[in-house]
mmCIF file of C-alpha atoms and ligand atoms in Angstrom:
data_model
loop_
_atom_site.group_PDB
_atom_site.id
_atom_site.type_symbol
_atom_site.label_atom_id
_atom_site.label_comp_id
_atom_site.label_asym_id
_atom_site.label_seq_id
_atom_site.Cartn_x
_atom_site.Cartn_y
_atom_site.Cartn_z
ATOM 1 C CA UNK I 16 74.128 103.533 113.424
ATOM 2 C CA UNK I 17 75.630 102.415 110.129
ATOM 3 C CA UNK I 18 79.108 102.789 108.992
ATOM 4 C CA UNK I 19 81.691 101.960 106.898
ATOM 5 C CA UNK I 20 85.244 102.350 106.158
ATOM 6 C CA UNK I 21 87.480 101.368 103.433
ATOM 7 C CA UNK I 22 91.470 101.487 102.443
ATOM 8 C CA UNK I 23 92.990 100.800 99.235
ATOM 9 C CA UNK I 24 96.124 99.808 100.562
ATOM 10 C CA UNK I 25 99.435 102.392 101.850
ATOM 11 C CA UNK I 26 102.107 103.822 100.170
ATOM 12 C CA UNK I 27 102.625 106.045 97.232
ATOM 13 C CA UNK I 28 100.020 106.272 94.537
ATOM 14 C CA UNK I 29 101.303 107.595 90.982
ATOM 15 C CA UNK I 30 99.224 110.449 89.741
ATOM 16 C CA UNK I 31 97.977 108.738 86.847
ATOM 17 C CA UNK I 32 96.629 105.655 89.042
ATOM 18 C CA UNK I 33 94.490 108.062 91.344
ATOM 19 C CA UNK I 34 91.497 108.773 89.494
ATOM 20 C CA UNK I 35 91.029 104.951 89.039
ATOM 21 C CA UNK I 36 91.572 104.591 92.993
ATOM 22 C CA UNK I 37 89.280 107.289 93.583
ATOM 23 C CA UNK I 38 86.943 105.500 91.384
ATOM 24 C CA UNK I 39 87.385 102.310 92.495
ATOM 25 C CA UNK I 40 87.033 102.828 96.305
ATOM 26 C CA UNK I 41 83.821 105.139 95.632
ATOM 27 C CA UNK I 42 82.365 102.393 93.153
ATOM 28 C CA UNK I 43 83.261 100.060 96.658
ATOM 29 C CA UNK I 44 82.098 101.678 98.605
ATOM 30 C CA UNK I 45 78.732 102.891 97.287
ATOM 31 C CA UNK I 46 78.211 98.773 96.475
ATOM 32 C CA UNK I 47 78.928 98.000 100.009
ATOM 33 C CA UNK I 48 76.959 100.709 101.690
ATOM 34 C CA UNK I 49 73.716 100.210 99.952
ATOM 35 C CA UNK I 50 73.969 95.999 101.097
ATOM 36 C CA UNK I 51 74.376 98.054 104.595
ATOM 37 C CA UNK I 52 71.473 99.886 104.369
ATOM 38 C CA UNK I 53 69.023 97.573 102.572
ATOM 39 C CA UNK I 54 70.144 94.183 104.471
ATOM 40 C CA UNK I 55 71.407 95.817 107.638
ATOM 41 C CA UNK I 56 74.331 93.025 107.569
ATOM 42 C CA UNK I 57 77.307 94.439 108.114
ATOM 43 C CA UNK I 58 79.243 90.856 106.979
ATOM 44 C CA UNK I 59 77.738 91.049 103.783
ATOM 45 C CA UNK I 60 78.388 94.825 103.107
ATOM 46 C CA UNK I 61 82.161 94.200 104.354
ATOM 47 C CA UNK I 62 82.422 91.364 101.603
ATOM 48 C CA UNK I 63 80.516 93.268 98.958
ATOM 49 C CA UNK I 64 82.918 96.045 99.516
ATOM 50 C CA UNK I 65 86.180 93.924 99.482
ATOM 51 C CA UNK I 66 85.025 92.202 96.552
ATOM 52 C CA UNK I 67 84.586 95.056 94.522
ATOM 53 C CA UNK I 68 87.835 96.335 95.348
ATOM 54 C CA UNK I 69 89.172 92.968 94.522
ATOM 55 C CA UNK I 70 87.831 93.345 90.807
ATOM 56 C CA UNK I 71 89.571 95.918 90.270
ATOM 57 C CA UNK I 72 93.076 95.646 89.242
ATOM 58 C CA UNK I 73 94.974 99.172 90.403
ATOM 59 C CA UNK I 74 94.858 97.641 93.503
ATOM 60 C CA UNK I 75 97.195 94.671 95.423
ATOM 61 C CA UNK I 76 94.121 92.238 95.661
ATOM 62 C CA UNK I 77 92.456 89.660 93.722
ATOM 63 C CA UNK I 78 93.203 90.643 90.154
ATOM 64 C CA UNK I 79 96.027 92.411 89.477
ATOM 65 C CA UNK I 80 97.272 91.598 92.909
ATOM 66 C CA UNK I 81 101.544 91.830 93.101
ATOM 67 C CA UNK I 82 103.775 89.218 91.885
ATOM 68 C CA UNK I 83 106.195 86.836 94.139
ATOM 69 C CA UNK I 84 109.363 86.871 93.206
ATOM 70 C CA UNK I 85 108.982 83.855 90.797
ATOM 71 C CA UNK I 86 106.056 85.534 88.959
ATOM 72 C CA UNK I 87 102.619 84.070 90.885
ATOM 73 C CA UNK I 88 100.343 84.967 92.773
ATOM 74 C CA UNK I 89 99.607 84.209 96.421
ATOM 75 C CA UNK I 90 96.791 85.901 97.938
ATOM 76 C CA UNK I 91 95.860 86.301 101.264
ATOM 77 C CA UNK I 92 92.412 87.702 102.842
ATOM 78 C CA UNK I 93 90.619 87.384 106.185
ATOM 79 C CA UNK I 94 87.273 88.563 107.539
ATOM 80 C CA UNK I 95 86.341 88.596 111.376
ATOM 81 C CA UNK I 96 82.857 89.053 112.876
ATOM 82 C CA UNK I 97 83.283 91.250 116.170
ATOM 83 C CA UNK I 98 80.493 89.984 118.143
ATOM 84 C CA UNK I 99 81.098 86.420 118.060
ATOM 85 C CA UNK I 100 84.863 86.154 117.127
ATOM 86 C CA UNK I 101 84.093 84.277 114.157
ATOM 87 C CA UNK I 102 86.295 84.467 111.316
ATOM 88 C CA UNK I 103 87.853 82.712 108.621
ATOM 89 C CA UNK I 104 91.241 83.484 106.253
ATOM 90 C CA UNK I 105 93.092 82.333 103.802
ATOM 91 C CA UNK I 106 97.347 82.521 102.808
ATOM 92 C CA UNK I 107 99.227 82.118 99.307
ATOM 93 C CA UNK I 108 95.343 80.664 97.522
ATOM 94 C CA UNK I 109 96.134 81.012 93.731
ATOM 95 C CA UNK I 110 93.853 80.862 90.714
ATOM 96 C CA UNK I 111 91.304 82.401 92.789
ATOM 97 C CA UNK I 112 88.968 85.534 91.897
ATOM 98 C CA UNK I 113 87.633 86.760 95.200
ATOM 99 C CA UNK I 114 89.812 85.651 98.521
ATOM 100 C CA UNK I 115 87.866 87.442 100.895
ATOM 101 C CA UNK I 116 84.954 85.262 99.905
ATOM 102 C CA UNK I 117 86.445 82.465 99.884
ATOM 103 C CA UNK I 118 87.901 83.489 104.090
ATOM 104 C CA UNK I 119 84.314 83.645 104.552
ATOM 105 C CA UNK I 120 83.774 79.964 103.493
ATOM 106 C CA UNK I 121 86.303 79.186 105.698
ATOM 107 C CA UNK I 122 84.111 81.220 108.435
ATOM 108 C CA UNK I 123 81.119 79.399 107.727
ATOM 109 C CA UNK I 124 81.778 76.170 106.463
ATOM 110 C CA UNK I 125 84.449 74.682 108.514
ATOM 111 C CA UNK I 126 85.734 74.228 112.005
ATOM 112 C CA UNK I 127 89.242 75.938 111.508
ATOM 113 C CA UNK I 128 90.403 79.666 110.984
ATOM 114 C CA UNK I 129 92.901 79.340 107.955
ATOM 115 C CA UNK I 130 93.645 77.456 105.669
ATOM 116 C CA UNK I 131 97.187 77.723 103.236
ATOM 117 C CA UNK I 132 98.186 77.373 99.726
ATOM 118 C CA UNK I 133 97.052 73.952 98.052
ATOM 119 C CA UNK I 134 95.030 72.909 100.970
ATOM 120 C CA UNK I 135 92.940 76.378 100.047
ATOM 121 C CA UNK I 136 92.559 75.994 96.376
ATOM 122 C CA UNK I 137 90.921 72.215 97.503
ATOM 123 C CA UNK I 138 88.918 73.492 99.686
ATOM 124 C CA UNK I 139 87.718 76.508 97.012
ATOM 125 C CA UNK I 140 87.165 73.688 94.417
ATOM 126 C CA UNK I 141 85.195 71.519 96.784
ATOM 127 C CA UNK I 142 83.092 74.615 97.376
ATOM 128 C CA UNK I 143 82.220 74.609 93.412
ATOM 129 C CA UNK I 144 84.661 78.158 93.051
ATOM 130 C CA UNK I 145 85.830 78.062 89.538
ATOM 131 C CA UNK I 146 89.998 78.525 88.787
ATOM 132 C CA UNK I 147 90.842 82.099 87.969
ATOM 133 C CA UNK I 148 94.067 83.615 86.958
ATOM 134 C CA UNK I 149 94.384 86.862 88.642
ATOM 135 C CA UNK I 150 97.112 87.518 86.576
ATOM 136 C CA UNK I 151 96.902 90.634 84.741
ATOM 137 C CA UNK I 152 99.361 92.355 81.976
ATOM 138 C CA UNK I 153 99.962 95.277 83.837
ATOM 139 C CA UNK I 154 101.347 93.692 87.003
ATOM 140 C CA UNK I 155 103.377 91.598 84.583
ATOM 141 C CA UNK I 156 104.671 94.018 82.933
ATOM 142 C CA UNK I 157 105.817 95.647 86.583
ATOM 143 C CA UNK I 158 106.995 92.690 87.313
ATOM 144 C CA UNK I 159 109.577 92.205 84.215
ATOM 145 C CA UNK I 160 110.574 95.493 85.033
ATOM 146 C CA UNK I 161 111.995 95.146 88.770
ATOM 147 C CA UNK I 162 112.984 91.773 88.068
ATOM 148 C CA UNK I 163 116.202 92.971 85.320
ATOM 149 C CA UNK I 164 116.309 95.848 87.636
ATOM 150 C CA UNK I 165 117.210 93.118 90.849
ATOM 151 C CA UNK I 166 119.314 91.213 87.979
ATOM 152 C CA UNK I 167 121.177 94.442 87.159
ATOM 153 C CA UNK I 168 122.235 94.105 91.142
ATOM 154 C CA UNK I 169 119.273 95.760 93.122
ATOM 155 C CA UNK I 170 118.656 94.137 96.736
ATOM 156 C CA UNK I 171 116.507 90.672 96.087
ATOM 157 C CA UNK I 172 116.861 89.262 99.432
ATOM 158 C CA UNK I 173 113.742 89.309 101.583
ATOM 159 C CA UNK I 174 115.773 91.355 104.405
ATOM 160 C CA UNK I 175 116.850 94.134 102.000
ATOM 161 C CA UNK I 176 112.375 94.675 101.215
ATOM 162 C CA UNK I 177 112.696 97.645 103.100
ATOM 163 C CA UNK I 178 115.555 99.177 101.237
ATOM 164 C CA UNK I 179 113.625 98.172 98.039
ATOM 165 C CA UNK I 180 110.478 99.297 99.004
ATOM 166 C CA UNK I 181 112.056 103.029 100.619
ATOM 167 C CA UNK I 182 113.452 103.477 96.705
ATOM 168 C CA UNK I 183 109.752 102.054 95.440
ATOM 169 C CA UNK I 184 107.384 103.277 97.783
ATOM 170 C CA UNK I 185 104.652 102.443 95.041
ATOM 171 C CA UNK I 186 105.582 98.448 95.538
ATOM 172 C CA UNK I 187 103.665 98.377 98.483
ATOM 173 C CA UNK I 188 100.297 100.474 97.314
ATOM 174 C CA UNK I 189 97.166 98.300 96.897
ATOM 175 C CA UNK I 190 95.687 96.324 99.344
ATOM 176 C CA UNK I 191 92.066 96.773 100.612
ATOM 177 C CA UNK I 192 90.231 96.517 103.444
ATOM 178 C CA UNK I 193 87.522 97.503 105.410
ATOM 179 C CA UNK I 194 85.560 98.023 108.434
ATOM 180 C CA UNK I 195 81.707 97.996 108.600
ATOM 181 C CA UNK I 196 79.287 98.481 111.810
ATOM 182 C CA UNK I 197 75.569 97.552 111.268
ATOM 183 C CA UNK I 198 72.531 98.694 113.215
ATOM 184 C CA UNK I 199 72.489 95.461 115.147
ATOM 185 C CA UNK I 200 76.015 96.823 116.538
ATOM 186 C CA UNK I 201 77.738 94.092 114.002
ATOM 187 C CA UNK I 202 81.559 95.302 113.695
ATOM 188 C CA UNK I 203 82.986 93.632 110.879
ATOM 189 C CA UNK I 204 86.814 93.978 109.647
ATOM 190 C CA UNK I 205 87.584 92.575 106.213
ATOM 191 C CA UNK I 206 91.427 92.528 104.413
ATOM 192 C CA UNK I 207 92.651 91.428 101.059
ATOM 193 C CA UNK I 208 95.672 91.406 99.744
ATOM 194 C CA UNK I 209 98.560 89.831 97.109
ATOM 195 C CA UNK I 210 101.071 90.729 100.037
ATOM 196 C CA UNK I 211 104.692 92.663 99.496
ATOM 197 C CA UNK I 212 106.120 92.561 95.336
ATOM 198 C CA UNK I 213 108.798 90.401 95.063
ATOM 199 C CA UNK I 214 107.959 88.162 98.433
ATOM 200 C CA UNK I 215 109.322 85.059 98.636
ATOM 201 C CA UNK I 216 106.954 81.995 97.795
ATOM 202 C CA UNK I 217 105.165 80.890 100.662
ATOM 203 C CA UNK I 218 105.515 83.683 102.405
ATOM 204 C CA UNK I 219 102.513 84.833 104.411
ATOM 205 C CA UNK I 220 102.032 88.664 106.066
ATOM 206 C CA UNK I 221 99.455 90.201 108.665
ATOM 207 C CA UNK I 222 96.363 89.777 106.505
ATOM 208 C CA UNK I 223 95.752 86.348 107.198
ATOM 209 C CA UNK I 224 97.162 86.404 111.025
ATOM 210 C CA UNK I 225 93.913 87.517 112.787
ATOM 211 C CA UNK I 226 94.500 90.337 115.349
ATOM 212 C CA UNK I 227 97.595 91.509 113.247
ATOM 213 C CA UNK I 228 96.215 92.460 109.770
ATOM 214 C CA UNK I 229 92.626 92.094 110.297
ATOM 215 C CA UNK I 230 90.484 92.112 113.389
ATOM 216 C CA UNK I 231 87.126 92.827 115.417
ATOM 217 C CA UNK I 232 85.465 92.468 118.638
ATOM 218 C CA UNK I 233 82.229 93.943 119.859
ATOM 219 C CA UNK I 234 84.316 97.345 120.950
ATOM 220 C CA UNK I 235 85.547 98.074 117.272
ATOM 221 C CA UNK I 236 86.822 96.874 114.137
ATOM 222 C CA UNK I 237 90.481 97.461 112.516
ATOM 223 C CA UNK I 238 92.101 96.488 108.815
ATOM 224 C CA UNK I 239 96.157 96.999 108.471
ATOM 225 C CA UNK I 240 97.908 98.014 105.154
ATOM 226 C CA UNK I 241 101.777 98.341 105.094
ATOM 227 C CA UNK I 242 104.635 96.084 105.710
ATOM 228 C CA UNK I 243 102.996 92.796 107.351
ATOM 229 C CA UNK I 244 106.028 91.539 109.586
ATOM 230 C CA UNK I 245 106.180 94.864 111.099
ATOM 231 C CA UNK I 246 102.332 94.769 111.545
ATOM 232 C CA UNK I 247 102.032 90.945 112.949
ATOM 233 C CA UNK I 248 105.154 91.675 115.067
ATOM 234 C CA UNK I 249 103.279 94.374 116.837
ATOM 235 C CA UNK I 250 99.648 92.656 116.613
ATOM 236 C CA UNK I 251 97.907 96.254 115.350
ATOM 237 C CA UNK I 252 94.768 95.591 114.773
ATOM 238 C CA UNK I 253 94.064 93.018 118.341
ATOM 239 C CA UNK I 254 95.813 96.681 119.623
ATOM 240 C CA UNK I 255 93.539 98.823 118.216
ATOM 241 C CA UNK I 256 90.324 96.798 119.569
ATOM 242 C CA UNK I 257 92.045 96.594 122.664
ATOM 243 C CA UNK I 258 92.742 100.394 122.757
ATOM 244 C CA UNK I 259 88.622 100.990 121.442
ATOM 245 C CA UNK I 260 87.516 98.439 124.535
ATOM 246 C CA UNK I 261 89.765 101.099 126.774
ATOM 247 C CA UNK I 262 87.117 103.445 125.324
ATOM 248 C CA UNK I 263 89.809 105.729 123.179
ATOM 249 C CA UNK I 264 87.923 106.749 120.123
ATOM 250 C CA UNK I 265 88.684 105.201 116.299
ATOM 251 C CA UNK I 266 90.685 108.293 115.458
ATOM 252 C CA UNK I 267 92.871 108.582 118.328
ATOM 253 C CA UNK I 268 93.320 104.858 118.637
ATOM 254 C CA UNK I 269 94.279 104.577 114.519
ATOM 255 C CA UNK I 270 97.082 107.279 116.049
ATOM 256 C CA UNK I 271 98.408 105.614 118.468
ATOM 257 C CA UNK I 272 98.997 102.137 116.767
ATOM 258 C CA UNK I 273 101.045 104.393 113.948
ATOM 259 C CA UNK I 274 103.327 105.803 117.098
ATOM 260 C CA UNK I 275 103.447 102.225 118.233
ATOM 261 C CA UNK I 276 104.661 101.185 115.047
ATOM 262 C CA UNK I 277 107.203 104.440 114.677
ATOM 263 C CA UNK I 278 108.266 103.794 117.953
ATOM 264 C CA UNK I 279 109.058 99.633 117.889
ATOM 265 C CA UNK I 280 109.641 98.391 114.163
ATOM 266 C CA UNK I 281 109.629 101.399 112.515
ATOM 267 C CA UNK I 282 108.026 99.928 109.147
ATOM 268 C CA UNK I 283 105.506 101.907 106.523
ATOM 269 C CA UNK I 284 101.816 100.891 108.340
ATOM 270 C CA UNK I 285 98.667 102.264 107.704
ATOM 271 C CA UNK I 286 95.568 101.323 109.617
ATOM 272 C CA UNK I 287 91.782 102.240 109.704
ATOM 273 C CA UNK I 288 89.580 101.738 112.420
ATOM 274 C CA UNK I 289 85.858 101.474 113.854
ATOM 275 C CA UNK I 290 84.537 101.792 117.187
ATOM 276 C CA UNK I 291 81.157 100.769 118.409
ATOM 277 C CA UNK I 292 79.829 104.292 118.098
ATOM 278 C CA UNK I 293 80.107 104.511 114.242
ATOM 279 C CA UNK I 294 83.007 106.381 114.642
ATOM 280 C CA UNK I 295 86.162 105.528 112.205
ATOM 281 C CA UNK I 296 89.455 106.646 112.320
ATOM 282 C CA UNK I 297 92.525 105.965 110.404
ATOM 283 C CA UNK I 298 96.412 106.860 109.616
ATOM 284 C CA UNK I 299 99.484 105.720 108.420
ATOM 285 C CA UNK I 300 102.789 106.760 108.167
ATOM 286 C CA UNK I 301 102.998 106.462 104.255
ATOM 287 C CA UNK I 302 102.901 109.076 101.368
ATOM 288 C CA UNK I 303 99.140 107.800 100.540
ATOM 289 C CA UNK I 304 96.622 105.737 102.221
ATOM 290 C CA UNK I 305 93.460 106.599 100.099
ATOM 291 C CA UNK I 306 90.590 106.023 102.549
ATOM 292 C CA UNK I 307 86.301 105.741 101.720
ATOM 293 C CA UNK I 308 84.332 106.236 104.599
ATOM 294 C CA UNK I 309 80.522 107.042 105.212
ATOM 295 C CA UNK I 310 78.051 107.015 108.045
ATOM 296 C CA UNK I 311 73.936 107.052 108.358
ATOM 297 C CA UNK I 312 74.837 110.216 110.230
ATOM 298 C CA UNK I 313 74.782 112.332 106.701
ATOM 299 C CA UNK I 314 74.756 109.007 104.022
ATOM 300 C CA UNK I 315 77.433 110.972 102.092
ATOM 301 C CA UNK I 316 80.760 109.248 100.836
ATOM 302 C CA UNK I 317 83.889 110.914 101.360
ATOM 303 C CA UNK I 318 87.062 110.036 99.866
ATOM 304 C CA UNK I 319 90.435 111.313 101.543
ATOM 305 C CA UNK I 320 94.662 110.182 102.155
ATOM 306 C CA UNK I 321 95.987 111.000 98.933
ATOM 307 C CA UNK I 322 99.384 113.305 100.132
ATOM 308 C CA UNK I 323 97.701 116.589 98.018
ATOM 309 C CA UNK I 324 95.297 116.673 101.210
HETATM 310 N N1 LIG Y 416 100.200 94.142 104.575
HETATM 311 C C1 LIG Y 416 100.354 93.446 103.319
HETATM 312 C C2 LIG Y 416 101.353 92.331 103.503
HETATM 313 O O1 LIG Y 416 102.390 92.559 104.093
HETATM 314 C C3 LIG Y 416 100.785 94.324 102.177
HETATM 315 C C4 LIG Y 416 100.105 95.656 102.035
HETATM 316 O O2 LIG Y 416 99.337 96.057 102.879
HETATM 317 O O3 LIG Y 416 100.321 96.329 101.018
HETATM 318 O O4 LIG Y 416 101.123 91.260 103.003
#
C-alpha cells in the first residue's frame, strides 16, 4: 500500500491565495507521489513533496517563508523515518533554499538530530549547499505592513501572539508537511516551516522538536501545523503515533489530538496523520487547513480543508 498526505499549513487562507494553494499542493503532491510509485521510497517521495511545497512562496516555508520580528528568516524543518527512528532537523537555518533537505543531511550524514542557527548554515556549506535568500517581496511587503501596524500600538510582545494572531488568523497560514507510507511499510513524516510572523529571533517551535511537530514510528506517521508552543507543550504528533500503536485509526486519532489540544492549551493546531494501513486522517481547529492526500487504493489526488467544504 502506498500513500501520501500533505498540509499546507493552518489557519485562514484569503480567497485570492487559494487557487495558488490548490495548485501548489496538487503540483506537490503529484511530484511526490510519482517518486512513490516509481522508487517505492517513501523518504524520498516525503522530501520531493516538501520541497516542492517549499518552492513555492504562498506558503510559510522555504521561500517566502514569514518574517521574525526584525525582518529574517529562520527556518525550521524535520523529517523522521518510522521504522528505524532515524531523523534529522534543523531550527532558525537562514539563506537556505530547501530545509527539509538539508534535516535530511542531518539524518544521514551526522551522528546528532538537530542542529541550530549558524552551526546549520556551516554545516549546509560544508555539504556544498549554495546561500539562498528566501526572502521574497511579498512577505516583505506583509511584513512592513504589521510592523507600523505594532508601531501604531498593536500587541508586539511574544505573549500577546495569540491576541495578534486571533485578529490575523492569516499570520499563521503556510507551513507544509507531510506523511508518506511506502510498500515496504516505510512511514515517513516530513515538516517545514518559517515558524509564527513576527517571532522573536531565535525562537524555535514544534517543527524541529521531534515527536511535537513532526514524527513517525512503524505504527503511523504525523506532521503538526498551528501554534508550535501549544503543539510541543502537548507532544502531538509522539501522541498521535502513540494513539495509531493503540490501533485507533489516522482519522479518529487526528481527532482526538485536536480535543487534546481544545481541551489543555487551547491554541489554533492542525494535524494530519498516517497509520500503517495507508489510512490518513487529519483536522484542525482552524478556519483552513488545505490538505492533498492520495492512495494506490484509486491513484487519484484529492484536495480538501478549505472552510467552503
Ligand atoms: N507550527 C509552526 C510554528 O509554530 C507554525 C505553523 O504551523 O504555521 O513554528
Amino acid at each position: 500500500m502506498k500513500a501520501m498526505i500533505l498540509h499546507g499549513g493552518v489557519g485562514k487562507v484569503k480567497n485570492e491565495k487559494r487557487d495558488r494553494v490548490e495548485a501548489g499542493l496538487k503540483r506537490a503532491i503529484e511530484a511526490g507521489y510519482k517518486i512513490l510509485c516509481e522508487k517505492n521510497d517513501a523518504l524520498v517521495a516525503c522530501e520531493t513533496a516538501v520541497n516542492v511545497l517549499e518552492d513555492e512562496p504562498v506558503f510559510n516555508a522555504g521561500t517566502g517563508a514569514v518574517l521574525t520580528l526584525d525582518g529574517r528568516c529562520e527556518l525550521d524543518a524535520a523529517i523522521v523515518k518510522g521504522s528505524t527512528l532515524e531523523a534529522g532537523a534543523v531550527a532558525g537555518v537562514e539563506n537556505i533554499k530547501n530545509p527539509i533537505s538539508l534535516a535530511r543531511m542531518v539524518m544521514e550524514k551526522t551522528d546528532h538530530v538537530l542542529l541550530i542557527g549558524d552551526g546549520a548554515n556551516n554545516f549546509a556549506r560544508l555539504m556544498g549547499i549554495p546561500d539562498y535568500n528566501p526572502i521574497t517581496e511579498e512577505r516583505l511587503e506583509e511584513w512592513r505592513k504589521l510592523k507600523s501596524l505594532l508601531i501604531k500600538g498593536e500587541p508586539i510582545h511574544w505573549k500577546k501572539i495569540q491576541e495578534l494572531i486571533k485578529q490575523y488568523p492569516e499570520l499563521l497560514h503556510g507551513t507544509v508537511g507531510c506523511v508518506a507510507i511506502d510498500d515496504n511499510g516505510e512511514i515517513v513524516a516530513g515538516t517545514s516551516t518559517g515558524g509564527v510572523f513576527l517571532k522573536l529571533f531565535g525562537r524555535v517551535g514544534d517543527t524541529p522538536i521531534l515527536g511535537a511537530g513532526t514524527y513517525a514510528t512503524p505504527f503511523g506517521g504525523a506532521s503538526c501545523t498551528g501554534i508550535g508552543e501549544g503543539i510541543m507543550r502537548t507532544l502531538l504528533a509522539k501522541t498521535a503515533c502513540d494513539f495509531m500503536k493503540m490501533g485507533i485509526s489516522a482519522q479518529k486519532t487526528a481527532e482526538a489530538c485536536i480535543d487534546l489540544i481544545n481541551n489543555t492549551v487551547m491554541t489554533e493546531t492542525g494535524i494530519i496523520t498516517l497509520d500503517k494501513s495507508g489510512k490518513i486522517g487529519f483536522a484542525h481547529n482552524a478556519e483552513n487547513m488545505p490538505v492533498a492526500f492520495v492512495s494506490s487504493l484509486d491513484n487519484e489526488i484529492k484536495i480538501a480543508g478549505f472552510s467552503s467544504e
